Short mmCIF file of C-alpha atoms in Angstrom, two decimals:
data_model
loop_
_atom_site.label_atom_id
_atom_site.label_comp_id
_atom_site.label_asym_id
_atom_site.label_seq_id
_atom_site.Cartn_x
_atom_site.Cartn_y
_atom_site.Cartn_z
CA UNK A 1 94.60 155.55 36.73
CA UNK A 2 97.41 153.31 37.75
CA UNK A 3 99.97 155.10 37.74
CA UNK A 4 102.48 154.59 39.92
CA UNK A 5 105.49 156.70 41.52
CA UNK A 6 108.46 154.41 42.98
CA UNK A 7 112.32 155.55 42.81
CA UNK A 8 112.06 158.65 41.04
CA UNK A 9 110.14 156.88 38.38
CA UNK A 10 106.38 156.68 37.44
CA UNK A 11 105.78 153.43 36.33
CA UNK A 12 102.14 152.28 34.48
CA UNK A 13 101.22 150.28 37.09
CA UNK A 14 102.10 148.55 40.45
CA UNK A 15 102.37 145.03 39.51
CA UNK A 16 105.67 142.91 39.07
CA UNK A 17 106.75 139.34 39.75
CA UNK A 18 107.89 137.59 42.76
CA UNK A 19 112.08 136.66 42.28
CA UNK A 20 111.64 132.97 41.30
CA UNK A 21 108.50 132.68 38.93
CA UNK A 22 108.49 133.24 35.54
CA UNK A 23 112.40 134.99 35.69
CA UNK A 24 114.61 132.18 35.72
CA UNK A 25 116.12 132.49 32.44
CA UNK A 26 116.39 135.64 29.55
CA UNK A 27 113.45 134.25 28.22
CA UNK A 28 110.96 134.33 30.64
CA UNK A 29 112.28 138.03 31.50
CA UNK A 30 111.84 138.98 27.94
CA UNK A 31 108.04 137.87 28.12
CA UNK A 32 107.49 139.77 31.55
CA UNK A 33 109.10 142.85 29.77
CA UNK A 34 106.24 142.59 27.09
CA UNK A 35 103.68 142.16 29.21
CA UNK A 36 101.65 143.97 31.29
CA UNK A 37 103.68 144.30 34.15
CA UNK A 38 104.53 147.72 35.17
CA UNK A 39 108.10 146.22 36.18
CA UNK A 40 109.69 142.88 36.79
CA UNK A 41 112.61 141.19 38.74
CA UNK A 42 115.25 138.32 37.85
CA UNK A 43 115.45 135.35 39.85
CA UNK A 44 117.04 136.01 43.30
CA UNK A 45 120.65 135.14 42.18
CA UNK A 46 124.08 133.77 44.31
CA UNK A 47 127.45 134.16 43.57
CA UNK A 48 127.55 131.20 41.56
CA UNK A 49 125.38 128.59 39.87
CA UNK A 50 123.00 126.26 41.92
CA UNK A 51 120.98 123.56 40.68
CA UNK A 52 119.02 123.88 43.60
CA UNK A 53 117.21 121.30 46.03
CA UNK A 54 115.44 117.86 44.21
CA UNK A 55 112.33 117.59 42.63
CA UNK A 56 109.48 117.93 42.70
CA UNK A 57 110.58 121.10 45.12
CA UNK A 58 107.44 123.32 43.93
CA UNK A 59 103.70 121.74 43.66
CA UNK A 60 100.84 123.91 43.29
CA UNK A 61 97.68 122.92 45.40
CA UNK A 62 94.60 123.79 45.45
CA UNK A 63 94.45 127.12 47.66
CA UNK A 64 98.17 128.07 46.86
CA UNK A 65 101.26 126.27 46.81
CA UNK A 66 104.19 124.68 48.16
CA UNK A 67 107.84 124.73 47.24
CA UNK A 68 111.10 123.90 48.50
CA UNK A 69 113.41 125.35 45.59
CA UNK A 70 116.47 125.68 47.37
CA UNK A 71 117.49 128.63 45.46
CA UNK A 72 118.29 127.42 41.90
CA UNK A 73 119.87 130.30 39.66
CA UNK A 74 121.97 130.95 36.85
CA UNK A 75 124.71 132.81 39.06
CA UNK A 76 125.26 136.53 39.47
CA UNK A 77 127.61 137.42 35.78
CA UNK A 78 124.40 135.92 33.78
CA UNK A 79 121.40 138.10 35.59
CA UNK A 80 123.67 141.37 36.03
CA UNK A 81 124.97 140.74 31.93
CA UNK A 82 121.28 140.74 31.28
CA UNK A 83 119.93 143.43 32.78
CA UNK A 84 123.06 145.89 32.54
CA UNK A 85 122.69 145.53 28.83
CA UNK A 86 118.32 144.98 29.35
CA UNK A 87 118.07 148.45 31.17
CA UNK A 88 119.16 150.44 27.68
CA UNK A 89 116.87 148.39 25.77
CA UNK A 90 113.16 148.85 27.58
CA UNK A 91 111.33 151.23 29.51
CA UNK A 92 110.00 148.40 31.75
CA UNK A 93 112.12 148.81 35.20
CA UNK A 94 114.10 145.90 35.92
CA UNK A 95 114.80 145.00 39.16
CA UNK A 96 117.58 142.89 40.88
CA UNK A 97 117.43 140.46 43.43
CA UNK A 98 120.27 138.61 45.51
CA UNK A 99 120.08 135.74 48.00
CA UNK A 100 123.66 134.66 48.90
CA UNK A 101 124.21 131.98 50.98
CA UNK A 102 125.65 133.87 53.90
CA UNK A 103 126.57 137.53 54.57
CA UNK A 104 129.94 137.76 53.24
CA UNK A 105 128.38 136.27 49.79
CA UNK A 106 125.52 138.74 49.85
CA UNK A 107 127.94 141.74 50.74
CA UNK A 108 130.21 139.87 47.50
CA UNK A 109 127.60 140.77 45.35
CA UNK A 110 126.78 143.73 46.47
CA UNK A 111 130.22 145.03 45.95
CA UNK A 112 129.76 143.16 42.26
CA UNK A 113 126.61 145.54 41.81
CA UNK A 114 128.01 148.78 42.80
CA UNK A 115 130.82 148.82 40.32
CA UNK A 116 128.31 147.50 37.64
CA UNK A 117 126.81 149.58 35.39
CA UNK A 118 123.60 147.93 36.45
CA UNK A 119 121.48 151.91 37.78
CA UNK A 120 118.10 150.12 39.16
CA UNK A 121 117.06 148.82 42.17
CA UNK A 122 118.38 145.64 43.66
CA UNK A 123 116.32 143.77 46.37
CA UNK A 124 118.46 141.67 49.17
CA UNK A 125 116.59 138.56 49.80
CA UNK A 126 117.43 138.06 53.67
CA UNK A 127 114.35 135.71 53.92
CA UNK A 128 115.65 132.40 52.37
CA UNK A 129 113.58 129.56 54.18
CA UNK A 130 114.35 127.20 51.75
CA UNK A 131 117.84 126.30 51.45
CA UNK A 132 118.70 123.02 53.78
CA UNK A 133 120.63 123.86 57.18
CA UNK A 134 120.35 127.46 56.06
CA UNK A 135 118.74 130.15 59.10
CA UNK A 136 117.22 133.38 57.70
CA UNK A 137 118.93 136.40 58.30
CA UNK A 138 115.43 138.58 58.90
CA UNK A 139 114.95 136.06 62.13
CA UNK A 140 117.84 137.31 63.25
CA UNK A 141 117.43 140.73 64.47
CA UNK A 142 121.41 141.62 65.37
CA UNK A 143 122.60 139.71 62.36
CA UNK A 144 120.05 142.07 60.39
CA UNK A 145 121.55 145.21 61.84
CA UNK A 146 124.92 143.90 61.48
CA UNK A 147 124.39 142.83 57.95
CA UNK A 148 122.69 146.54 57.29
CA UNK A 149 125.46 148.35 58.85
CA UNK A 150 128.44 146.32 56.29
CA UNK A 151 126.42 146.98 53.09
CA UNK A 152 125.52 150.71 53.64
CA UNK A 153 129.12 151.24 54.35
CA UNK A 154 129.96 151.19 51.27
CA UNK A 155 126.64 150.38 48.98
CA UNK A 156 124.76 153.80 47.50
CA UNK A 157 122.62 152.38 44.64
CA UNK A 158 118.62 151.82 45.49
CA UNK A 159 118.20 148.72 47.87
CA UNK A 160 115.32 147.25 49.04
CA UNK A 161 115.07 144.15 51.25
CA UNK A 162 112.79 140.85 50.94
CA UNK A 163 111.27 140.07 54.79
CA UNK A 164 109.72 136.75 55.79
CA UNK A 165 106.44 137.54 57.44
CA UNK A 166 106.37 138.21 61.30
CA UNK A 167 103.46 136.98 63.55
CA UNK A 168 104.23 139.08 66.85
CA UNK A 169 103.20 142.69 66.80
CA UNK A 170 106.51 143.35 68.97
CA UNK A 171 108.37 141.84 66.09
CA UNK A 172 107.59 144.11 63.79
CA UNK A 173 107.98 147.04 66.39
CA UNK A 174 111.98 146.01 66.57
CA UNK A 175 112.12 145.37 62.94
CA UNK A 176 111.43 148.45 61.65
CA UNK A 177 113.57 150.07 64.55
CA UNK A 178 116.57 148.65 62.84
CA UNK A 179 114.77 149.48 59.26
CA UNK A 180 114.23 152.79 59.96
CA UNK A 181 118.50 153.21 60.78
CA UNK A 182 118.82 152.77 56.99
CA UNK A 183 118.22 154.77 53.71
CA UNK A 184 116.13 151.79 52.07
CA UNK A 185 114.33 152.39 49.44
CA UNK A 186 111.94 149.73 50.10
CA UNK A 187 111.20 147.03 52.11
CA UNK A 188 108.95 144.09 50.15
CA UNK A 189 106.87 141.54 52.78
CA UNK A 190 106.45 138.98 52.81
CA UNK A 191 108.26 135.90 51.81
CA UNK A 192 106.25 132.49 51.55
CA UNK A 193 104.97 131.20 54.90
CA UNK A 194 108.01 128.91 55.89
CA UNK A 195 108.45 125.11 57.08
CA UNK A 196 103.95 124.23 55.75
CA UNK A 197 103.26 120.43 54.86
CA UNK A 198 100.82 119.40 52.54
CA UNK A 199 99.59 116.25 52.01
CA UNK A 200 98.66 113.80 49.29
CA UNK A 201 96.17 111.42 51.28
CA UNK A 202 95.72 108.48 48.64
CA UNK A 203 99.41 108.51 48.62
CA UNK A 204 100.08 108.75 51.93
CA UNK A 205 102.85 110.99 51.25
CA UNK A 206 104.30 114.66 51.42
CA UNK A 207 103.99 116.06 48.04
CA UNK A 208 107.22 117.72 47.35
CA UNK A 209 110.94 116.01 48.20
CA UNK A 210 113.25 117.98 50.08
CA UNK A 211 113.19 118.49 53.81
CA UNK A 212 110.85 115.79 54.07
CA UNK A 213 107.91 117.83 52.31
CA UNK A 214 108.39 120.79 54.80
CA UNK A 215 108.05 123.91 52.05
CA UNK A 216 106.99 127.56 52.19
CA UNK A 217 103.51 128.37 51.56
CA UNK A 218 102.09 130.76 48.84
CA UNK A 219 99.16 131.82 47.46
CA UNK A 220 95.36 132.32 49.09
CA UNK A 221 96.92 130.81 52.09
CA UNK A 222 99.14 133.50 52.91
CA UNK A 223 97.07 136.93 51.94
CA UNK A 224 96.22 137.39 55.47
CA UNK A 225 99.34 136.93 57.03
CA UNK A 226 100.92 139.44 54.14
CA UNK A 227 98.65 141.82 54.57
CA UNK A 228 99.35 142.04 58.11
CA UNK A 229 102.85 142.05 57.21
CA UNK A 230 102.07 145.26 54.50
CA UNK A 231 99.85 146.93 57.44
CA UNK A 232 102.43 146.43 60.18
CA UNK A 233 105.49 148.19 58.21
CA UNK A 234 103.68 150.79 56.94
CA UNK A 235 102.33 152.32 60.10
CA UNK A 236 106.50 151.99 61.65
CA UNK A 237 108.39 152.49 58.99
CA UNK A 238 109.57 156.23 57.69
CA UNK A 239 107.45 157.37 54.82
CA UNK A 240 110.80 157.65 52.50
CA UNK A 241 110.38 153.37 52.92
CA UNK A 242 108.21 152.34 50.36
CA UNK A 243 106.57 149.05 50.70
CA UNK A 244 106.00 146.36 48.28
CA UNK A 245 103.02 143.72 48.85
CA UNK A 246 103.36 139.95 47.99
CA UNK A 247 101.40 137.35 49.22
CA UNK A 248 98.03 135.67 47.59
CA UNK A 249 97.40 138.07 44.98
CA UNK A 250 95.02 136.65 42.46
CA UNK A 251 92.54 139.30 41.31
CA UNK A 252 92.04 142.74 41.43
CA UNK A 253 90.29 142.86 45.16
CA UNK A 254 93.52 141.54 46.32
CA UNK A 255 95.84 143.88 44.82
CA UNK A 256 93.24 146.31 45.74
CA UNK A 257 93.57 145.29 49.59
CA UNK A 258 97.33 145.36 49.58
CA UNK A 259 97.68 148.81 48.19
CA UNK A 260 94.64 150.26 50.84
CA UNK A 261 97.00 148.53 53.49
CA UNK A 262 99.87 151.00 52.22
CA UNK A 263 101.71 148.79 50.21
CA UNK A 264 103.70 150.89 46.46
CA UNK A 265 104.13 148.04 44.18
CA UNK A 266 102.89 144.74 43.98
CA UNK A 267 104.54 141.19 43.41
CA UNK A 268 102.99 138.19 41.98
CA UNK A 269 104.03 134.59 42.90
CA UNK A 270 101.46 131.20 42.59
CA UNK A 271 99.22 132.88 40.47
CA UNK A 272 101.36 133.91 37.79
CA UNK A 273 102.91 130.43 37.86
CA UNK A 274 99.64 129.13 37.40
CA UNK A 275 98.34 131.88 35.17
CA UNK A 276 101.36 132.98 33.09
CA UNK A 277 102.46 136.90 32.24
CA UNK A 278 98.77 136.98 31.00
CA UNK A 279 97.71 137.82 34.46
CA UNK A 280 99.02 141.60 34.55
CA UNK A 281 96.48 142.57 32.03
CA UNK A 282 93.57 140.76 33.75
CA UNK A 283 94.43 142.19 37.29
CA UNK A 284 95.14 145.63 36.17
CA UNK A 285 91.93 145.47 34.53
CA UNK A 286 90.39 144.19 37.69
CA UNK A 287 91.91 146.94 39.55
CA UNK A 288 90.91 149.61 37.96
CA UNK A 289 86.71 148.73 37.51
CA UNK A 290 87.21 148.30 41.56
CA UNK A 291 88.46 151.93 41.56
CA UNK A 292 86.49 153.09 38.87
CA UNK A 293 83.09 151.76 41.13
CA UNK A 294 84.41 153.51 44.28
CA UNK A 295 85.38 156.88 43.04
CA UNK A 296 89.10 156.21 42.88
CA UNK A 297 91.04 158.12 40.17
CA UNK A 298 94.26 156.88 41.19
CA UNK A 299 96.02 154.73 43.47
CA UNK A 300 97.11 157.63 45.81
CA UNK A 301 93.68 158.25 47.06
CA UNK A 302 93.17 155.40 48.87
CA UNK A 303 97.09 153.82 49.27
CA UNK A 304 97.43 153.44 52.99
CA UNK A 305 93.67 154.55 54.34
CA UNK A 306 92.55 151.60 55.73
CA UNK A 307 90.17 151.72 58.45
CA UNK A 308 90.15 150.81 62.07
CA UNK A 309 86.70 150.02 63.65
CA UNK A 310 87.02 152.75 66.76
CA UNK A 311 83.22 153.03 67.52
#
């Protein structure tokens, strides 16, 4: 019933994890291979090492949460080791994600990846909010193109592309003019909700230390904004650009609104932090009694119909 075709390959179901929960180490990507996920992806990865910003840098709170990680990672040789060698050994898809710390880094890696013997998919993080002094790429519409135009020069393995979210329906209408240049395979929206502040009132205080508690959002918080995000690329971008949905996924009716917005596969952030790999079970379960009580024998029957009031 879930069933799911992405990249030439059916996989058992839609969800995966965000890059950055539960993937930091071999470990953790050994549980999300035995679990229910019907794919996963290793922490978004630089060139080298980073300890990443101070803590606490992630807090969760009570509709979401709120992190400032500042891109900690075990550098590129340990991820691409792992899942070079992890791709022989499982039929779970794993997929790769980079964040360098500027463009010549990213196209670095990129280079490292195509003369790897690594075959999946590897996802460009060009939404990076959290790294001090650092812009985002996706903000930057020329840089994007630019950046696009280097790596397809020469890159010819799957690559999708993370994408903070975008708030101004013109926005999306130029982003997916430059998207739609490129033979992506996907495009996965969005990142957290950059620069939010929470507060711990009998403190007084921000709740997380760097940039002065200014962190991106995740969680219930974001699900409109993401599914916005989902809707807006879908209905712009060529059908050979597959989308995946993140953003405040926490039960089946969720993952059940992203995919009706057109979303492919789904990733899981705050709630599998909170929740643990346990979660892919219980939402895929979810999922499926939602379909099961509308009619729905698979996800391809609904994917991408949602309605417009036009009366």
């Amino acid at each position: 019933m879930l069933q799911t075709n992405f990249v030439n390959h059916t996989f058992e179901n839609p969800l995966m994890n965000a890059s950055g929960i539960h993937c930091m180490t071999v470990e953790e990507m050994k549980e999300l291979a035995n679990s229910k996920a019907g794919a996963y992806v290793t922490k978004s990865t630089t060139l080298k090492e980073r300890a990443g910003n101070p803590s606490p840098r992630y807090v969760d709170v009570p509709l979401g949460s709120i992190n400032s990680m500042g891109l900690p990672n075990l550098g590129i040789d340990y991820y691409l080791d792992y899942v070079s060698e992890a791709q022989t050994k499982t039929e779970t898809p794993i997929f790769f994600s980079i964040a360098g710390m500027s463009v010549a880094e990213n196209i670095e890696m990129l280079e490292k990846i195509q003369a790897s013997d690594f075959h999946g998919v590897t996802e460009l993080n060009l939404s990076c909010p959290n790294v001090p002094g650092k812009p985002q790429v996706a903000y930057d519409f020329d840089l994007t193109e630019e950046t696009l135009e280097k790596i397809f020069a020469f890159f010819t393995k799957p690559l999708g592309i993370k994408l903070p979210p975008y708030f101004d329906l013109a926005h999306f209408d130029q982003m997916a003019a430059i998207l739609n240049k490129y033979p992506l395979t996907y495009v996965n929206t969005i990142n957290s909700v950059g620069n939010g502040l929470y507060i711990d009132v009998d403190k007084e205080q921000v709740v997380i230390k760097p940039k002065d508690g200014f962190g991106g959002l995740g969680g219930e918080y974001i699900k409109p904004t993401a599914l916005a995000n989902v809707r807006g690329f879908y209905t712009r971008l060529n059908p050979s650009i597959k989308i995946i949905g993140t953003g405040g996924i926490r039960n089946g009716q969720d993952a059940f609104e992203h995919l009706l917005c057109g979303a492919t596969m789904l990733q899981i952030g705050t709630e599998l932090h909170k929740e643990g790999p346990a979660i892919f079970e219980r939402i895929a379960s979810e999922l499926e009694d939602i379909m099961e009580v509308k009619g729905y024998k698979s996800i391809d029957e609904f994917r991408g119909k949602l309605r417009s009031i036009t009366d």
